[in-house]
Amino acid sequence: MLTWIAGFILLIVKLGIVLGCMLFLAAYLVWAERKLLARLQVRYGPNRAGKFGLLQPIADSIKMITKEDIVPEAADRIIFLVAPAVVATTALLMFAVVPFGSSLKIWGREIPLVISDLNVGLLYVFALSSLGVYGVALGGWASNSKFALLGGIRGAAQMISYELSLGLSLIPIVMLAQSFSLVDIVQAQANYPFIFVQPISFAIFFISAVAESKRIPFDLPEAENELGAGFHMEYSGMRFGLFFIGEYVHIQVLGALAAVFFLGGWRGPWLPPPVWLLLKIILVALVMIWIRGTLPRLRYDQLMELGWKVLVPAALINIVITGAFILI
Amino acid sequence: MNTDKNESPMTQILADLKALAIGFATTFKHLFQKPFTEEYPEYKRPLPARSRARIILTRDPDGGERCVACYLCSAVCPVSCISMQSAEQADGRRYAPWFRINFGRCIYCGLCEEACPTAAIQLTPDFEMCKQDILALVYEKEDLLVDHGGKDKQYNFYQYAGVVTDVGEKGTHIKEEKPVNIRSNLP
Ligand code: SF4
Ligand code: SF4
């Protein structure tokens, strides 16, 4: 009984720390994005609130929380209210299976540095990221506005297409690590990170990941120039903020997944493991921001063509080749 | 994507990759460039003299009020934010006892300035006049009236107007001929 209670408390503490870190990082990721994007475009970015605009995320969140929460009269009220939570929750839940260290020994107890070592961790991640589409599609649908609806439909179509190549690009990794568990996948990269043996997989995974997180050049569901703000057009206040948090947590999760599957997870010399994982997440996020600062948005047909005619076949061929190598 | 059909797919892919690399290199170089941004409250860009912002009522070179309360600006104003009362001075000059512009409504289109026959109402480049209290944006004549000629320093309407005032008798105005005694040139 006592061990059970201790384990429960431990879980809650871990959850609290991880959740706090993720939300904090999400807020400062927004800051980093605005700042870096500005420099990429030869601007300054936020520099009024605090030194280097470092208090900007706090100012933003205060603004978001205190703003009026408007629900359009014609909206489907319940779905409209729930949709942002779906986006944010699924993104946050995905982090549960990401290991951020091997294990810690405190008072003679072995503490695994992962919230839950699911043996089907990878499938869990995919299940949740597919569920995240519901937030986008339902949010767009429930707003009862044509732009939001278009954004939602685009989001659904795009995420279904890229989910496929995202999944296929990871099958070689599963074949190499011989496990669906993210902990085991990191263990399997003890000697070298998988990016060296699977560069094509990594490229496909990364492109699909950018598309999954609805970022430029794949931000068709939001497409400011044509759709206003796309699926979250009718949202205001903290509900809009939830979509925002969801997006940036999603970026972190994808960064963490890229780190776990290809960059050796928490492995690295000198620094403690969680720091390495954090550094890798930030690196992936920075590259995503750089991409956003450079590339224009794809057209819808180009998006579909890239997904179905390039990424999916390439991923399939990659699986066959990897299989052949493993057999030999 | 390059759509030149004669090229082999490989050269096409290489060309595309090169284009991508150039793009990424360009934005990367921007990181180390000094931003072009002019930071507003610290640096105030000198505005052109004809920028349209806060409105003033100017005076002629002799210090008299130029406005003759003709209501033309008020009539042309698209948002009807000018109101006034007209009256006459002892010497026959018209003037506005009160003149009011509601800057909460003004869209700074400059039509009032174009309509004004006496160059009295003019827009200035000073745009920093936002207020917390919207009623504070209603400017009265005392707030509007300045003691200079604005953009057109020399113009004095009454020197041209052909109206008898302190500025000039009949026939003394610029480009005005002496009054003709219509009986003297009868055949
Ligand atoms: S600038 Fe335009 S809107 Fe403003 S007072 Fe003059 S005519 Fe009216
Ligand atoms: S400001 Fe000019 S247009 Fe307006 S009433 Fe006076 S003289 Fe007439």
Coordinates of C-alpha atoms and ligand atoms in Angstrom, one line a residue:
Chain A
M1 CA 0.0 0.0 0.0
L2 CA 2.8 2.4 1.0
T3 CA 4.7 1.7 -2.2
W4 CA 1.5 2.3 -4.1
I5 CA 1.0 5.7 -2.5
A6 CA 4.6 6.6 -3.0
G7 CA 4.4 5.6 -6.7
F8 CA 1.3 7.7 -7.1
I9 CA 2.8 10.8 -5.5
L10 CA 5.9 10.3 -7.6
L11 CA 3.8 10.2 -10.8
I12 CA 1.9 13.3 -9.8
V13 CA 5.2 15.1 -9.1
K14 CA 6.6 14.0 -12.5
L15 CA 3.5 15.0 -14.3
G16 CA 3.6 18.4 -12.6
I17 CA 7.2 19.0 -13.5
V18 CA 6.8 17.9 -17.1
L19 CA 3.6 19.9 -17.6
G20 CA 5.1 23.0 -16.1
C21 CA 8.2 22.7 -18.2
M22 CA 6.2 22.2 -21.3
L23 CA 3.9 25.1 -20.8
F24 CA 6.8 27.3 -19.9
L25 CA 8.7 26.2 -22.9
A26 CA 5.6 26.7 -25.1
A27 CA 5.3 30.3 -23.9
Y28 CA 9.0 31.0 -24.6
L29 CA 8.9 29.1 -27.8
V30 CA 6.4 31.7 -29.0
W31 CA 8.8 34.4 -27.9
A32 CA 11.8 32.7 -29.6
E33 CA 9.8 32.2 -32.7
R34 CA 8.7 35.9 -32.9
K35 CA 12.2 37.0 -32.1
L36 CA 14.1 34.7 -34.5
L37 CA 11.5 35.1 -37.3
A38 CA 11.9 38.9 -36.9
R39 CA 15.7 38.6 -37.3
L40 CA 15.3 36.4 -40.3
Q41 CA 13.2 39.1 -41.8
V42 CA 15.6 41.9 -40.7
R43 CA 13.3 43.2 -38.0
Y44 CA 13.7 43.4 -34.2
G45 CA 10.6 41.4 -33.0
P46 CA 9.1 42.0 -29.5
N47 CA 11.5 44.2 -27.5
R48 CA 9.2 46.4 -25.4
A49 CA 8.0 44.2 -22.5
G50 CA 11.2 43.6 -20.4
K51 CA 14.7 43.2 -21.7
F52 CA 14.7 41.7 -25.2
G53 CA 10.9 41.4 -24.8
L54 CA 11.4 38.5 -22.4
L55 CA 8.2 39.4 -20.5
Q56 CA 6.2 39.3 -23.7
P57 CA 4.8 35.8 -23.1
I58 CA 3.6 36.9 -19.7
A59 CA 1.9 40.0 -21.1
D60 CA 0.4 37.9 -23.9
S61 CA -1.0 35.3 -21.5
I62 CA -2.5 38.0 -19.2
K63 CA -4.1 39.5 -22.3
M64 CA -5.4 36.2 -23.5
I65 CA -6.9 35.3 -20.1
T66 CA -8.6 38.6 -19.5
K67 CA -10.1 38.9 -22.9
E68 CA -13.7 38.3 -23.6
D69 CA -14.5 34.8 -24.7
I70 CA -16.9 35.2 -27.6
V71 CA -19.0 32.4 -29.0
P72 CA -20.6 33.2 -32.3
E73 CA -24.4 33.0 -32.2
A74 CA -24.6 30.5 -35.0
A75 CA -21.9 28.3 -33.6
D76 CA -22.4 24.8 -32.4
R77 CA -21.8 25.8 -28.9
I78 CA -20.6 22.6 -27.1
I79 CA -18.3 21.5 -29.9
F80 CA -17.0 25.0 -30.3
L81 CA -16.1 25.1 -26.6
V82 CA -14.5 21.7 -26.5
A83 CA -12.4 21.8 -29.7
P84 CA -9.5 23.9 -28.4
A85 CA -9.2 21.7 -25.4
V86 CA -8.9 18.7 -27.7
V87 CA -6.0 20.2 -29.6
A88 CA -4.1 21.2 -26.4
T89 CA -4.8 18.0 -24.5
T90 CA -3.8 15.6 -27.3
A91 CA -0.6 17.6 -27.8
L92 CA 0.2 17.5 -24.0
L93 CA -0.7 13.8 -23.6
M94 CA 1.7 12.8 -26.4
F95 CA 4.6 13.8 -24.2
A96 CA 3.7 11.1 -21.7
V97 CA 5.7 8.4 -23.4
V98 CA 8.8 10.4 -24.2
P99 CA 11.7 9.3 -22.0
F100 CA 13.9 12.2 -20.7
G101 CA 16.6 10.1 -19.0
S102 CA 17.3 6.5 -18.1
S103 CA 16.4 6.4 -14.4
L104 CA 17.1 8.1 -11.2
K105 CA 17.9 6.6 -7.8
I106 CA 16.3 8.5 -4.9
W107 CA 16.1 6.9 -1.4
G108 CA 16.8 3.5 -2.8
R109 CA 13.9 3.7 -5.3
E110 CA 14.4 3.3 -9.0
I111 CA 12.6 6.2 -10.7
P112 CA 12.2 5.8 -14.5
L113 CA 12.5 9.2 -16.1
V114 CA 9.5 8.8 -18.3
I115 CA 5.9 9.3 -17.3
S116 CA 4.7 6.0 -18.8
D117 CA 6.8 3.4 -20.5
L118 CA 4.1 2.1 -22.8
N119 CA 5.2 -0.9 -24.8
V120 CA 3.1 0.5 -27.7
G121 CA 4.4 4.0 -27.2
L122 CA 4.8 4.8 -30.8
L123 CA 1.2 3.7 -31.6
Y124 CA 0.0 5.8 -28.7
V125 CA 1.7 8.8 -30.2
F126 CA 0.1 8.3 -33.5
A127 CA -3.3 7.6 -32.0
L128 CA -3.1 10.9 -30.2
S129 CA -1.8 12.9 -33.1
S130 CA -4.7 11.6 -35.2
L131 CA -7.1 12.6 -32.4
G132 CA -5.6 16.1 -32.5
V133 CA -7.1 16.5 -36.0
Y134 CA -10.6 16.4 -34.4
G135 CA -9.8 19.6 -32.6
V136 CA -9.0 21.3 -35.8
A137 CA -11.8 19.9 -37.9
L138 CA -14.4 20.2 -35.2
G139 CA -13.3 23.7 -34.3
G140 CA -13.6 24.7 -38.0
W141 CA -16.9 23.0 -38.3
A142 CA -18.5 24.3 -35.1
S143 CA -17.6 27.9 -35.8
N144 CA -20.2 28.0 -38.6
S145 CA -18.1 30.3 -40.7
K146 CA -17.0 29.5 -44.2
F147 CA -13.4 30.4 -43.7
A148 CA -13.1 28.4 -40.5
L149 CA -14.9 25.4 -42.2
L150 CA -12.5 25.5 -45.1
G151 CA -9.5 25.6 -42.7
G152 CA -10.9 22.7 -40.8
I153 CA -11.5 20.6 -43.9
R154 CA -8.0 21.4 -45.2
G155 CA -6.5 20.6 -41.8
A156 CA -8.3 17.2 -41.8
A157 CA -7.2 16.3 -45.3
Q158 CA -3.7 17.5 -44.8
M159 CA -3.2 15.7 -41.5
I160 CA -4.6 12.4 -42.7
S161 CA -2.3 12.5 -45.7
Y162 CA 0.8 13.3 -43.7
E163 CA 0.0 11.0 -40.8
L164 CA 0.6 8.2 -43.3
S165 CA 4.1 9.2 -44.3
L166 CA 4.9 10.1 -40.7
G167 CA 3.9 6.5 -39.7
L168 CA 5.7 4.8 -42.6
S169 CA 8.9 6.8 -42.0
L170 CA 9.1 5.4 -38.5
I171 CA 8.7 1.7 -39.5
P172 CA 12.4 1.3 -40.3
I173 CA 13.2 2.7 -36.8
V174 CA 10.9 0.1 -35.3
M175 CA 12.5 -2.6 -37.4
L176 CA 16.0 -1.5 -36.2
A177 CA 15.0 -1.1 -32.5
Q178 CA 12.6 -4.1 -32.6
S179 CA 10.3 -2.3 -30.3
F180 CA 7.4 0.1 -30.2
S181 CA 8.4 1.5 -26.9
L182 CA 10.1 4.8 -27.0
V183 CA 12.4 3.9 -24.1
D184 CA 13.6 0.8 -26.0
I185 CA 14.1 2.9 -29.1
V186 CA 16.4 5.3 -27.2
Q187 CA 18.2 2.3 -25.7
A188 CA 18.8 0.9 -29.2
Q189 CA 20.7 4.1 -30.1
A190 CA 23.3 3.5 -27.5
N191 CA 26.1 3.4 -30.1
Y192 CA 24.9 5.8 -32.8
P193 CA 21.8 7.8 -33.4
F194 CA 19.5 6.5 -36.1
I195 CA 19.8 9.6 -38.2
F196 CA 23.1 8.2 -39.6
V197 CA 21.6 5.0 -40.8
Q198 CA 18.2 6.4 -41.7
P199 CA 18.7 9.9 -43.2
I200 CA 15.8 9.4 -45.7
S201 CA 13.5 8.3 -42.9
F202 CA 14.5 11.4 -41.0
A203 CA 13.8 13.7 -44.0
I204 CA 10.4 12.2 -44.5
F205 CA 9.6 12.3 -40.8
F206 CA 10.7 15.9 -40.5
I207 CA 8.7 17.1 -43.5
S208 CA 5.6 15.2 -42.3
A209 CA 6.2 16.5 -38.8
V210 CA 6.2 20.1 -40.0
A211 CA 3.0 19.4 -42.0
E212 CA 1.5 17.7 -38.9
S213 CA 2.1 20.8 -36.8
K214 CA 0.4 23.0 -39.5
R215 CA 3.3 25.3 -40.0
I216 CA 4.6 27.1 -43.0
P217 CA 5.1 25.9 -45.7
F218 CA 2.2 23.6 -44.8
D219 CA 0.0 26.0 -42.9
L220 CA -3.0 25.7 -45.3
P221 CA -5.5 25.2 -42.4
E222 CA -4.6 28.7 -41.2
A223 CA -3.5 30.4 -44.4
E224 CA -3.9 34.0 -43.2
N225 CA -3.9 35.5 -46.7
E226 CA -6.8 33.4 -48.0
L227 CA -8.7 32.3 -44.9
G228 CA -8.2 35.0 -42.4
A229 CA -7.0 32.7 -39.7
G230 CA -8.5 29.4 -40.8
F231 CA -9.9 27.0 -38.3
H232 CA -9.4 29.2 -35.3
M233 CA -10.9 32.3 -36.9
E234 CA -13.9 32.7 -34.6
Y235 CA -12.0 32.0 -31.4
S236 CA -11.0 34.6 -29.0
G237 CA -9.5 34.9 -25.6
M238 CA -8.1 31.9 -23.8
R239 CA -9.8 29.5 -26.2
F240 CA -7.7 30.9 -29.0
G241 CA -4.8 30.7 -26.6
L242 CA -5.4 27.0 -26.1
F243 CA -5.1 26.5 -29.9
F244 CA -1.9 28.4 -29.7
I245 CA -0.6 26.4 -26.8
G246 CA -1.5 23.2 -28.6
E247 CA 0.4 24.3 -31.6
Y248 CA 3.6 25.1 -29.7
V249 CA 3.3 22.0 -27.5
H250 CA 2.9 20.0 -30.6
I251 CA 6.2 21.5 -31.9
Q252 CA 7.9 20.5 -28.7
V253 CA 6.4 17.0 -28.9
L254 CA 7.5 16.6 -32.5
G255 CA 11.0 17.9 -31.6
A256 CA 11.1 15.4 -28.8
L257 CA 10.0 12.6 -31.1
A258 CA 12.6 13.6 -33.7
A259 CA 15.1 13.4 -30.9
V260 CA 13.9 10.1 -29.6
F261 CA 13.6 8.4 -33.0
F262 CA 16.6 9.8 -34.8
L263 CA 18.9 12.0 -32.7
G264 CA 19.5 9.5 -29.8
G265 CA 16.9 10.9 -27.4
W266 CA 18.4 12.0 -24.1
R267 CA 21.8 10.6 -25.0
G268 CA 24.8 12.9 -25.1
P269 CA 28.1 13.5 -23.5
W270 CA 28.8 15.6 -20.3
L271 CA 25.4 17.2 -19.8
P272 CA 22.6 15.5 -17.8
P273 CA 20.1 13.6 -20.1
P274 CA 17.0 15.9 -19.7
V275 CA 19.2 18.8 -20.8
W276 CA 20.2 17.0 -23.9
L277 CA 16.6 16.2 -24.7
L278 CA 15.7 19.8 -24.2
L279 CA 18.6 21.0 -26.4
K280 CA 17.5 18.7 -29.2
I281 CA 13.9 19.8 -28.9
I282 CA 15.0 23.4 -29.1
L283 CA 17.2 22.6 -32.1
V284 CA 14.3 21.1 -34.0
A285 CA 12.1 24.0 -33.1
L286 CA 14.7 26.5 -34.3
V287 CA 15.0 24.7 -37.6
M288 CA 11.2 24.8 -37.9
I289 CA 11.3 28.5 -37.3
W290 CA 14.0 28.9 -39.9
I291 CA 11.9 27.0 -42.4
R292 CA 9.0 29.3 -41.6
G293 CA 11.2 32.3 -42.2
T294 CA 12.3 31.0 -45.6
L295 CA 9.7 29.1 -47.5
P296 CA 6.4 30.3 -49.0
R297 CA 3.2 28.3 -48.5
L298 CA 2.5 25.4 -50.8
R299 CA -0.6 25.3 -52.9
Y300 CA -3.1 22.7 -51.9
D301 CA -2.5 20.5 -54.9
Q302 CA 1.3 20.7 -54.4
L303 CA 0.7 19.7 -50.8
M304 CA -1.3 16.6 -51.7
E305 CA 1.2 15.7 -54.5
L306 CA 4.2 16.0 -52.1
G307 CA 2.4 13.8 -49.6
W308 CA 1.0 11.1 -51.7
K309 CA 3.3 11.0 -54.7
V310 CA 6.7 11.6 -53.1
L311 CA 6.7 11.0 -49.4
V312 CA 4.5 7.9 -49.2
P313 CA 6.3 6.0 -52.0
A314 CA 9.7 7.1 -50.7
A315 CA 8.8 5.9 -47.2
L316 CA 7.6 2.5 -48.6
I317 CA 10.8 2.0 -50.7
N318 CA 12.8 2.9 -47.6
I319 CA 11.1 0.2 -45.6
V320 CA 11.8 -2.4 -48.3
I321 CA 15.5 -1.5 -48.4
T322 CA 15.8 -1.4 -44.7
G323 CA 14.1 -4.8 -44.5
A324 CA 16.5 -6.2 -47.1
F325 CA 19.5 -4.9 -45.1
I326 CA 18.3 -6.4 -41.9
L327 CA 17.7 -9.8 -43.5
I328 CA 21.3 -9.8 -44.9
Chain B
M1 CA 9.3 23.1 -59.3
N2 CA 11.1 23.5 -62.5
T3 CA 9.0 22.3 -65.4
D4 CA 11.5 22.2 -68.2
K5 CA 10.6 18.8 -69.9
N6 CA 14.0 18.5 -71.6
E7 CA 16.0 18.2 -68.4
S8 CA 16.6 14.9 -66.8
P9 CA 14.8 14.4 -63.4
M10 CA 18.2 14.3 -61.6
T11 CA 19.3 17.7 -62.8
Q12 CA 15.9 19.0 -62.0
I13 CA 16.1 17.8 -58.5
L14 CA 19.6 19.2 -58.1
A15 CA 18.4 22.6 -59.4
D16 CA 15.5 22.5 -56.9
L17 CA 17.7 21.7 -54.1
K18 CA 20.1 24.5 -55.0
A19 CA 17.2 26.9 -55.1
L20 CA 16.2 25.8 -51.6
A21 CA 19.7 26.1 -50.4
I22 CA 20.0 29.7 -51.7
G23 CA 16.7 30.6 -49.9
F24 CA 17.9 29.2 -46.6
A25 CA 21.3 30.8 -47.0
T26 CA 19.6 34.2 -47.6
T27 CA 17.5 34.1 -44.5
F28 CA 20.4 32.8 -42.5
K29 CA 22.5 35.8 -43.6
H30 CA 19.7 38.1 -42.5
L31 CA 20.3 36.9 -38.9
F32 CA 23.5 38.8 -38.8
Q33 CA 22.3 41.9 -40.4
K34 CA 21.2 44.9 -38.5
P35 CA 17.4 45.2 -38.6
F36 CA 16.0 48.1 -40.7
T37 CA 13.3 48.8 -38.2
E38 CA 12.9 52.4 -37.1
E39 CA 11.9 52.2 -33.4
Y40 CA 9.2 54.7 -33.0
P41 CA 9.2 56.4 -29.6
E42 CA 12.9 56.6 -29.6
Y43 CA 13.4 57.6 -33.2
K44 CA 10.8 59.9 -34.7
R45 CA 11.0 60.0 -38.4
P46 CA 10.8 63.6 -39.8
L47 CA 7.5 63.7 -41.6
P48 CA 6.9 65.6 -44.8
A49 CA 5.4 69.0 -44.3
R50 CA 2.2 67.9 -46.1
S51 CA 1.5 64.9 -43.8
R52 CA -2.0 65.0 -42.6
A53 CA -2.6 65.0 -38.9
R54 CA -3.7 67.4 -36.2
I55 CA -5.7 70.4 -37.7
I56 CA -4.9 74.0 -37.0
L57 CA -6.6 77.3 -37.8
T58 CA -4.0 79.7 -39.1
R59 CA -3.7 83.5 -39.1
D60 CA -2.9 85.9 -42.0
P61 CA 0.5 87.8 -42.0
D62 CA -1.1 90.7 -40.1
G63 CA -2.3 88.5 -37.3
G64 CA -6.0 88.4 -38.2
E65 CA -7.9 85.2 -38.1
R66 CA -8.2 83.8 -41.6
C67 CA -11.3 81.7 -41.2
V68 CA -14.4 83.5 -42.6
A69 CA -16.9 80.9 -41.3
C70 CA -18.0 80.1 -44.7
Y71 CA -19.0 76.5 -43.7
L72 CA -17.3 75.0 -46.7
C73 CA -15.0 72.7 -44.7
S74 CA -17.9 71.6 -42.5
A75 CA -19.9 70.9 -45.7
V76 CA -17.2 68.9 -47.4
C77 CA -16.1 66.9 -44.3
P78 CA -17.1 63.3 -45.0
V79 CA -17.6 62.5 -41.4
S80 CA -19.2 65.9 -40.4
C81 CA -16.8 66.5 -37.6
I82 CA -16.5 70.3 -38.0
S83 CA -19.1 72.6 -36.6
M84 CA -19.0 76.4 -36.1
Q85 CA -21.1 79.5 -35.8
S86 CA -20.6 82.5 -38.2
A87 CA -20.7 86.2 -37.2
E88 CA -19.5 89.5 -38.5
Q89 CA -17.0 91.9 -37.0
A90 CA -17.6 95.7 -36.9
D91 CA -15.5 96.3 -40.1
G92 CA -17.4 93.7 -42.0
R93 CA -15.1 90.8 -41.7
R94 CA -16.7 87.5 -41.1
Y95 CA -15.4 85.2 -38.4
A96 CA -16.4 82.2 -36.3
P97 CA -17.2 82.9 -32.7
W98 CA -16.9 79.2 -32.0
F99 CA -15.3 76.5 -34.1
R100 CA -15.1 72.9 -33.1
I101 CA -13.5 69.8 -34.6
N102 CA -14.1 66.4 -33.1
F103 CA -10.9 64.6 -33.7
G104 CA -12.5 61.4 -32.4
R105 CA -14.3 61.3 -35.7
C106 CA -11.9 63.0 -38.1
I107 CA -10.3 60.7 -40.6
Y108 CA -7.6 63.1 -41.6
C109 CA -8.6 63.1 -45.2
G110 CA -7.6 66.7 -45.8
L111 CA -10.7 67.6 -47.7
C112 CA -11.4 70.5 -45.4
E113 CA -8.0 72.0 -46.2
E114 CA -8.7 71.7 -49.9
A115 CA -12.1 73.3 -49.6
C116 CA -11.0 76.2 -47.6
P117 CA -11.0 79.5 -49.7
T118 CA -8.9 81.3 -47.2
A119 CA -6.2 78.7 -46.4
A120 CA -7.4 79.0 -42.8
I121 CA -7.8 75.3 -41.9
Q122 CA -4.6 73.3 -42.4
L123 CA -3.4 69.9 -41.4
T124 CA 0.0 69.5 -39.7
P125 CA 2.3 66.5 -39.4
D126 CA 1.8 66.3 -35.6
F127 CA 0.0 63.0 -35.1
E128 CA 0.7 62.3 -31.5
M129 CA -2.6 63.3 -30.0
C130 CA -4.3 60.2 -28.7
K131 CA -6.2 60.6 -25.4
Q132 CA -7.7 58.2 -22.9
D133 CA -10.8 60.2 -22.7
I134 CA -12.5 60.5 -26.0
L135 CA -14.2 63.8 -25.1
A136 CA -10.8 65.3 -24.8
L137 CA -10.5 64.9 -28.5
V138 CA -13.1 67.5 -29.2
Y139 CA -11.0 70.6 -29.9
E140 CA -12.4 74.1 -29.5
K141 CA -11.3 77.2 -31.4
E142 CA -8.8 78.1 -28.7
D143 CA -7.1 74.7 -29.1
L144 CA -7.1 75.0 -32.9
L145 CA -6.1 78.6 -33.4
V146 CA -2.3 79.2 -33.9
D147 CA -0.4 82.4 -34.4
H148 CA 1.3 81.7 -37.7
G149 CA 0.3 81.2 -41.3
G150 CA 1.0 77.5 -41.6
K151 CA 2.0 76.4 -45.0
D152 CA 0.9 79.5 -46.9
K153 CA 2.6 82.3 -45.0
Q154 CA 1.8 85.3 -47.2
Y155 CA -1.7 84.8 -48.2
N156 CA -4.3 87.2 -46.8
F157 CA -7.8 86.5 -48.1
Y158 CA -9.1 90.1 -47.5
Q159 CA -6.3 91.5 -49.7
Y160 CA -8.0 89.8 -52.7
A161 CA -11.6 89.6 -51.6
G162 CA -12.9 92.9 -52.9
V163 CA -14.9 93.3 -49.7
V164 CA -14.7 96.6 -47.8
T165 CA -12.9 95.9 -44.5
D166 CA -10.1 97.4 -42.5
V167 CA -7.7 95.6 -44.8
G168 CA -8.8 97.6 -47.9
E169 CA -11.3 100.0 -49.4
K170 CA -13.0 99.4 -52.8
G171 CA -10.4 99.3 -55.5
T172 CA -7.4 98.9 -53.3
H173 CA -7.3 95.1 -53.4
I174 CA -4.7 93.1 -55.3
K175 CA -5.7 92.7 -59.0
E176 CA -8.7 94.9 -58.4
E177 CA -9.3 97.9 -60.7
K178 CA -10.6 101.2 -59.4
P179 CA -14.3 101.4 -59.1
V180 CA -15.8 102.8 -62.3
N181 CA -18.4 105.5 -62.1
I182 CA -21.0 104.0 -64.4
R183 CA -22.5 107.3 -65.2
S184 CA -19.2 108.8 -66.3
N185 CA -18.7 106.5 -69.2
L186 CA -22.2 106.8 -70.6
P187 CA -22.1 107.5 -74.4
Ligands
SF4_1 S1 -9.5 66.1 -42.4 FE1 -11.3 65.3 -43.4 S2 -12.4 64.3 -41.7 FE2 -10.9 65.7 -40.8 S3 -12.0 67.6 -40.4 FE3 -11.0 67.7 -42.4 S4 -12.6 67.1 -43.9 FE4 -13.2 66.4 -41.9
SF4_2 S1 -11.9 77.1 -42.1 FE1 -11.9 77.8 -44.2 S2 -13.6 76.5 -45.1 FE2 -13.8 76.4 -42.9 S3 -15.3 77.9 -42.4 FE3 -13.3 78.9 -42.1 S4 -12.8 79.8 -44.1 FE4 -14.6 78.5 -44.5

